[in-house]
């Protein structure tokens, strides 16, 4: 049974899911219907990009620890981005990140999952133009959804989002639903929050 999370809520992944080894992080969103008249120009599709930041002692220590559409796989082989969706069209997950918790090198204690809008400032786009955004964690072994966090707040003006984090605490993997919007113009600035 999947747990529906609220902002700030934490859940133990290891305790409720014995033998959990791989987690699929699914992220999804839809464009809100644009408001405008019949002759209003058609806006550019919103290109949201999911990324994973692998932290050591809470810090991003190396660019190689940033997994995104330009670096699809971590050097350890434990985190893999499954590919870039340029429009968010379609049902279900728009982007997925596979995390091998069992093989995660001990020095990594936190995996932060973020989403930013590609060229948000140039395209004049923000998360207020997005609806139905969510992050969900699935046991990759049996494809069972463990938890889901629907982002329901108004994030108008925000160009990036810290969706949630998977972290190690007392030898146990946990997930925290964050849902924090930021004004970072791109992934580089978002990643700099953790340097």
PDB file of C-alpha atoms in Angstrom:
ATOM      1  CA  UNK A   1       0.000   0.000   0.000  1.00  0.00           C
ATOM      2  CA  UNK A   2       1.351   3.422  -0.988  1.00  0.00           C
ATOM      3  CA  UNK A   3       1.655   6.161   1.630  1.00  0.00           C
ATOM      4  CA  UNK A   4       0.457   9.631   0.609  1.00  0.00           C
ATOM      5  CA  UNK A   5       2.867  12.174   2.101  1.00  0.00           C
ATOM      6  CA  UNK A   6       2.454  15.779   3.193  1.00  0.00           C
ATOM      7  CA  UNK A   7       5.098  18.497   2.949  1.00  0.00           C
ATOM      8  CA  UNK A   8       7.828  17.929   5.519  1.00  0.00           C
ATOM      9  CA  UNK A   9       6.725  14.363   6.270  1.00  0.00           C
ATOM     10  CA  UNK A  10       9.389  11.666   6.572  1.00  0.00           C
ATOM     11  CA  UNK A  11       8.979   7.948   5.994  1.00  0.00           C
ATOM     12  CA  UNK A  12      11.307   5.002   6.598  1.00  0.00           C
ATOM     13  CA  UNK A  13      11.942   3.091   3.385  1.00  0.00           C
ATOM     14  CA  UNK A  14      13.988   0.251   4.884  1.00  0.00           C
ATOM     15  CA  UNK A  15      11.724  -0.525   7.854  1.00  0.00           C
ATOM     16  CA  UNK A  16       8.454  -0.926   5.932  1.00  0.00           C
ATOM     17  CA  UNK A  17      10.090  -2.631   2.939  1.00  0.00           C
ATOM     18  CA  UNK A  18      12.270  -5.526   4.037  1.00  0.00           C
ATOM     19  CA  UNK A  19      15.006  -6.354   1.535  1.00  0.00           C
ATOM     20  CA  UNK A  20      14.602  -3.050  -0.325  1.00  0.00           C
ATOM     21  CA  UNK A  21      17.591  -2.652  -2.628  1.00  0.00           C
ATOM     22  CA  UNK A  22      16.592  -0.443  -5.580  1.00  0.00           C
ATOM     23  CA  UNK A  23      14.228   2.531  -5.638  1.00  0.00           C
ATOM     24  CA  UNK A  24      12.748   4.102  -8.734  1.00  0.00           C
ATOM     25  CA  UNK A  25      12.078   7.801  -8.197  1.00  0.00           C
ATOM     26  CA  UNK A  26       9.284   8.886 -10.519  1.00  0.00           C
ATOM     27  CA  UNK A  27       8.576  12.566 -11.094  1.00  0.00           C
ATOM     28  CA  UNK A  28       5.652  13.997 -12.992  1.00  0.00           C
ATOM     29  CA  UNK A  29       3.969  17.262 -13.903  1.00  0.00           C
ATOM     30  CA  UNK A  30       1.518  18.745 -16.395  1.00  0.00           C
ATOM     31  CA  UNK A  31       1.383  22.174 -17.932  1.00  0.00           C
ATOM     32  CA  UNK A  32      -1.509  24.261 -16.657  1.00  0.00           C
ATOM     33  CA  UNK A  33      -3.829  25.386 -19.424  1.00  0.00           C
ATOM     34  CA  UNK A  34      -2.663  28.831 -20.570  1.00  0.00           C
ATOM     35  CA  UNK A  35      -5.038  31.717 -20.122  1.00  0.00           C
ATOM     36  CA  UNK A  36      -5.443  33.891 -23.160  1.00  0.00           C
ATOM     37  CA  UNK A  37      -7.675  34.786 -26.002  1.00  0.00           C
ATOM     38  CA  UNK A  38      -8.223  33.042 -29.282  1.00  0.00           C
ATOM     39  CA  UNK A  39      -5.375  34.961 -30.934  1.00  0.00           C
ATOM     40  CA  UNK A  40      -2.900  34.647 -28.040  1.00  0.00           C
ATOM     41  CA  UNK A  41       0.439  33.184 -29.168  1.00  0.00           C
ATOM     42  CA  UNK A  42       0.988  29.532 -28.283  1.00  0.00           C
ATOM     43  CA  UNK A  43       3.557  29.394 -25.450  1.00  0.00           C
ATOM     44  CA  UNK A  44       6.673  27.215 -25.669  1.00  0.00           C
ATOM     45  CA  UNK A  45       6.320  23.834 -23.941  1.00  0.00           C
ATOM     46  CA  UNK A  46       7.709  23.824 -20.409  1.00  0.00           C
ATOM     47  CA  UNK A  47      10.778  21.577 -20.201  1.00  0.00           C
ATOM     48  CA  UNK A  48      11.225  20.411 -16.606  1.00  0.00           C
ATOM     49  CA  UNK A  49      14.442  18.562 -15.823  1.00  0.00           C
ATOM     50  CA  UNK A  50      14.801  16.165 -12.897  1.00  0.00           C
ATOM     51  CA  UNK A  51      18.201  15.728 -11.269  1.00  0.00           C
ATOM     52  CA  UNK A  52      19.761  13.890  -8.339  1.00  0.00           C
ATOM     53  CA  UNK A  53      22.495  15.407  -6.168  1.00  0.00           C
ATOM     54  CA  UNK A  54      24.570  12.838  -4.262  1.00  0.00           C
ATOM     55  CA  UNK A  55      25.816  14.437  -1.065  1.00  0.00           C
ATOM     56  CA  UNK A  56      28.679  13.441   1.223  1.00  0.00           C
ATOM     57  CA  UNK A  57      28.229  14.745   4.775  1.00  0.00           C
ATOM     58  CA  UNK A  58      25.423  16.919   3.446  1.00  0.00           C
ATOM     59  CA  UNK A  59      27.574  18.579   0.749  1.00  0.00           C
ATOM     60  CA  UNK A  60      27.929  18.266  -3.019  1.00  0.00           C
ATOM     61  CA  UNK A  61      31.681  17.644  -3.318  1.00  0.00           C
ATOM     62  CA  UNK A  62      32.131  16.915  -7.026  1.00  0.00           C
ATOM     63  CA  UNK A  63      30.356  17.745 -10.304  1.00  0.00           C
ATOM     64  CA  UNK A  64      30.366  14.005 -11.068  1.00  0.00           C
ATOM     65  CA  UNK A  65      27.906  13.591  -8.138  1.00  0.00           C
ATOM     66  CA  UNK A  66      25.262  15.532 -10.072  1.00  0.00           C
ATOM     67  CA  UNK A  67      23.063  13.207 -12.152  1.00  0.00           C
ATOM     68  CA  UNK A  68      20.964  14.947 -14.817  1.00  0.00           C
ATOM     69  CA  UNK A  69      20.233  14.836 -18.575  1.00  0.00           C
ATOM     70  CA  UNK A  70      23.886  15.727 -19.315  1.00  0.00           C
ATOM     71  CA  UNK A  71      25.331  13.073 -16.944  1.00  0.00           C
ATOM     72  CA  UNK A  72      22.882  10.166 -16.924  1.00  0.00           C
ATOM     73  CA  UNK A  73      24.814   7.759 -14.694  1.00  0.00           C
ATOM     74  CA  UNK A  74      26.872   8.137 -11.522  1.00  0.00           C
ATOM     75  CA  UNK A  75      30.432   6.790 -11.677  1.00  0.00           C
ATOM     76  CA  UNK A  76      29.534   4.249  -8.951  1.00  0.00           C
ATOM     77  CA  UNK A  77      26.716   2.888 -11.125  1.00  0.00           C
ATOM     78  CA  UNK A  78      24.262   3.340  -8.241  1.00  0.00           C
ATOM     79  CA  UNK A  79      22.213   6.252  -9.629  1.00  0.00           C
ATOM     80  CA  UNK A  80      20.909   6.368 -13.181  1.00  0.00           C
ATOM     81  CA  UNK A  81      18.745   9.004 -14.854  1.00  0.00           C
ATOM     82  CA  UNK A  82      16.418   7.235 -17.288  1.00  0.00           C
ATOM     83  CA  UNK A  83      16.294  10.052 -19.867  1.00  0.00           C
ATOM     84  CA  UNK A  84      15.012  13.553 -20.547  1.00  0.00           C
ATOM     85  CA  UNK A  85      11.344  14.302 -21.281  1.00  0.00           C
ATOM     86  CA  UNK A  86      11.216  17.660 -23.073  1.00  0.00           C
ATOM     87  CA  UNK A  87       7.503  18.414 -22.688  1.00  0.00           C
ATOM     88  CA  UNK A  88       5.972  16.544 -19.726  1.00  0.00           C
ATOM     89  CA  UNK A  89       3.335  15.150 -22.094  1.00  0.00           C
ATOM     90  CA  UNK A  90       1.679  11.820 -21.379  1.00  0.00           C
ATOM     91  CA  UNK A  91       0.439   9.957 -18.335  1.00  0.00           C
ATOM     92  CA  UNK A  92       2.469   8.749 -15.357  1.00  0.00           C
ATOM     93  CA  UNK A  93       6.084   9.594 -14.640  1.00  0.00           C
ATOM     94  CA  UNK A  94       7.677  12.218 -16.871  1.00  0.00           C
ATOM     95  CA  UNK A  95      11.211  11.457 -15.708  1.00  0.00           C
ATOM     96  CA  UNK A  96      12.655   8.644 -13.607  1.00  0.00           C
ATOM     97  CA  UNK A  97      15.824   8.155 -11.585  1.00  0.00           C
ATOM     98  CA  UNK A  98      16.880   4.673 -10.484  1.00  0.00           C
ATOM     99  CA  UNK A  99      18.772   4.470  -7.167  1.00  0.00           C
ATOM    100  CA  UNK A 100      20.579   1.311  -6.019  1.00  0.00           C
ATOM    101  CA  UNK A 101      20.493   1.754  -2.240  1.00  0.00           C
ATOM    102  CA  UNK A 102      22.165  -1.597  -1.519  1.00  0.00           C
ATOM    103  CA  UNK A 103      25.287  -0.683  -3.511  1.00  0.00           C
ATOM    104  CA  UNK A 104      25.426   3.034  -2.619  1.00  0.00           C
ATOM    105  CA  UNK A 105      28.987   3.848  -1.456  1.00  0.00           C
ATOM    106  CA  UNK A 106      29.046   4.448   2.308  1.00  0.00           C
ATOM    107  CA  UNK A 107      30.346   8.039   1.980  1.00  0.00           C
ATOM    108  CA  UNK A 108      27.083   9.192   0.360  1.00  0.00           C
ATOM    109  CA  UNK A 109      24.491   9.981   3.013  1.00  0.00           C
ATOM    110  CA  UNK A 110      21.875  11.945   1.078  1.00  0.00           C
ATOM    111  CA  UNK A 111      20.354  12.011  -2.419  1.00  0.00           C
ATOM    112  CA  UNK A 112      18.464  15.227  -3.090  1.00  0.00           C
ATOM    113  CA  UNK A 113      15.913  15.128  -5.922  1.00  0.00           C
ATOM    114  CA  UNK A 114      15.374  18.473  -7.649  1.00  0.00           C
ATOM    115  CA  UNK A 115      13.515  19.707 -10.719  1.00  0.00           C
ATOM    116  CA  UNK A 116      14.231  22.898 -12.601  1.00  0.00           C
ATOM    117  CA  UNK A 117      12.622  24.495 -15.653  1.00  0.00           C
ATOM    118  CA  UNK A 118      15.087  24.558 -18.531  1.00  0.00           C
ATOM    119  CA  UNK A 119      15.798  28.172 -19.607  1.00  0.00           C
ATOM    120  CA  UNK A 120      13.046  29.391 -17.283  1.00  0.00           C
ATOM    121  CA  UNK A 121      14.070  33.062 -17.291  1.00  0.00           C
ATOM    122  CA  UNK A 122      14.610  33.249 -21.054  1.00  0.00           C
ATOM    123  CA  UNK A 123      11.242  31.568 -21.722  1.00  0.00           C
ATOM    124  CA  UNK A 124       9.473  33.485 -18.911  1.00  0.00           C
ATOM    125  CA  UNK A 125       8.252  30.243 -17.336  1.00  0.00           C
ATOM    126  CA  UNK A 126       7.735  29.260 -13.697  1.00  0.00           C
ATOM    127  CA  UNK A 127       6.171  26.523 -11.577  1.00  0.00           C
ATOM    128  CA  UNK A 128       2.912  28.472 -11.354  1.00  0.00           C
ATOM    129  CA  UNK A 129       2.417  27.327 -14.970  1.00  0.00           C
ATOM    130  CA  UNK A 130       2.618  23.672 -13.865  1.00  0.00           C
ATOM    131  CA  UNK A 131      -0.011  21.517 -12.194  1.00  0.00           C
ATOM    132  CA  UNK A 132      -0.279  17.962 -10.867  1.00  0.00           C
ATOM    133  CA  UNK A 133       3.406  17.813  -9.875  1.00  0.00           C
ATOM    134  CA  UNK A 134       4.450  14.786  -7.830  1.00  0.00           C
ATOM    135  CA  UNK A 135       7.328  12.627  -6.693  1.00  0.00           C
ATOM    136  CA  UNK A 136       6.843   8.949  -5.947  1.00  0.00           C
ATOM    137  CA  UNK A 137       9.109   6.141  -4.804  1.00  0.00           C
ATOM    138  CA  UNK A 138       8.670   2.659  -6.215  1.00  0.00           C
ATOM    139  CA  UNK A 139      10.336  -0.581  -5.108  1.00  0.00           C
ATOM    140  CA  UNK A 140      12.143  -1.437  -8.368  1.00  0.00           C
ATOM    141  CA  UNK A 141      12.156  -5.149  -7.507  1.00  0.00           C
ATOM    142  CA  UNK A 142       8.360  -5.588  -7.581  1.00  0.00           C
ATOM    143  CA  UNK A 143       7.206  -2.245  -9.106  1.00  0.00           C
ATOM    144  CA  UNK A 144       5.198  -1.446  -5.940  1.00  0.00           C
ATOM    145  CA  UNK A 145       4.678   2.234  -5.147  1.00  0.00           C
ATOM    146  CA  UNK A 146       5.836   2.858  -1.560  1.00  0.00           C
ATOM    147  CA  UNK A 147       5.006   6.546  -1.179  1.00  0.00           C
ATOM    148  CA  UNK A 148       3.877   9.552  -3.174  1.00  0.00           C
ATOM    149  CA  UNK A 149       4.024  13.273  -2.503  1.00  0.00           C
ATOM    150  CA  UNK A 150       1.725  15.553  -4.522  1.00  0.00           C
ATOM    151  CA  UNK A 151       2.887  19.169  -4.625  1.00  0.00           C
ATOM    152  CA  UNK A 152      -0.304  21.147  -4.179  1.00  0.00           C
ATOM    153  CA  UNK A 153       0.937  24.606  -3.158  1.00  0.00           C
ATOM    154  CA  UNK A 154       1.080  27.528  -5.557  1.00  0.00           C
ATOM    155  CA  UNK A 155       4.678  27.888  -6.714  1.00  0.00           C
ATOM    156  CA  UNK A 156       4.063  30.892  -8.954  1.00  0.00           C
ATOM    157  CA  UNK A 157       7.315  32.706  -9.775  1.00  0.00           C
ATOM    158  CA  UNK A 158       9.492  29.752  -8.729  1.00  0.00           C
ATOM    159  CA  UNK A 159      11.823  28.388 -11.405  1.00  0.00           C
ATOM    160  CA  UNK A 160      13.157  25.337  -9.559  1.00  0.00           C
ATOM    161  CA  UNK A 161      11.987  22.941  -6.891  1.00  0.00           C
ATOM    162  CA  UNK A 162      13.564  20.725  -4.255  1.00  0.00           C
ATOM    163  CA  UNK A 163      11.082  17.818  -4.399  1.00  0.00           C
ATOM    164  CA  UNK A 164      12.497  15.529  -1.718  1.00  0.00           C
ATOM    165  CA  UNK A 165      15.474  13.583  -0.447  1.00  0.00           C
ATOM    166  CA  UNK A 166      16.460  10.014   0.257  1.00  0.00           C
ATOM    167  CA  UNK A 167      18.859   9.845   3.182  1.00  0.00           C
ATOM    168  CA  UNK A 168      20.671   7.370   5.373  1.00  0.00           C
ATOM    169  CA  UNK A 169      20.005   7.587   9.129  1.00  0.00           C
ATOM    170  CA  UNK A 170      21.282   5.016  11.653  1.00  0.00           C
ATOM    171  CA  UNK A 171      21.851   2.486   8.863  1.00  0.00           C
ATOM    172  CA  UNK A 172      18.326   2.928   7.525  1.00  0.00           C
ATOM    173  CA  UNK A 173      17.153   4.619   4.301  1.00  0.00           C
ATOM    174  CA  UNK A 174      14.412   7.240   4.703  1.00  0.00           C
ATOM    175  CA  UNK A 175      12.590   9.682   2.459  1.00  0.00           C
ATOM    176  CA  UNK A 176      11.615  13.247   3.266  1.00  0.00           C
ATOM    177  CA  UNK A 177       9.026  15.200   1.241  1.00  0.00           C
ATOM    178  CA  UNK A 178      10.378  18.750   0.910  1.00  0.00           C
ATOM    179  CA  UNK A 179       8.484  20.701  -1.778  1.00  0.00           C
ATOM    180  CA  UNK A 180      10.593  23.861  -1.529  1.00  0.00           C
ATOM    181  CA  UNK A 181      10.379  26.256  -4.457  1.00  0.00           C
ATOM    182  CA  UNK A 182      13.381  28.403  -5.372  1.00  0.00           C
ATOM    183  CA  UNK A 183      14.192  31.222  -7.798  1.00  0.00           C
ATOM    184  CA  UNK A 184      17.371  29.543  -9.040  1.00  0.00           C
ATOM    185  CA  UNK A 185      17.605  30.205 -12.797  1.00  0.00           C
ATOM    186  CA  UNK A 186      19.252  26.861 -13.570  1.00  0.00           C
ATOM    187  CA  UNK A 187      20.628  23.599 -12.271  1.00  0.00           C
ATOM    188  CA  UNK A 188      24.079  25.089 -11.567  1.00  0.00           C
ATOM    189  CA  UNK A 189      22.660  27.658  -9.155  1.00  0.00           C
ATOM    190  CA  UNK A 190      20.417  25.049  -7.561  1.00  0.00           C
ATOM    191  CA  UNK A 191      23.381  22.702  -7.061  1.00  0.00           C
ATOM    192  CA  UNK A 192      25.422  25.548  -5.511  1.00  0.00           C
ATOM    193  CA  UNK A 193      23.014  25.506  -2.536  1.00  0.00           C
ATOM    194  CA  UNK A 194      24.689  22.236  -1.495  1.00  0.00           C
ATOM    195  CA  UNK A 195      28.357  23.107  -2.078  1.00  0.00           C
TER     196      UNK A 195
END
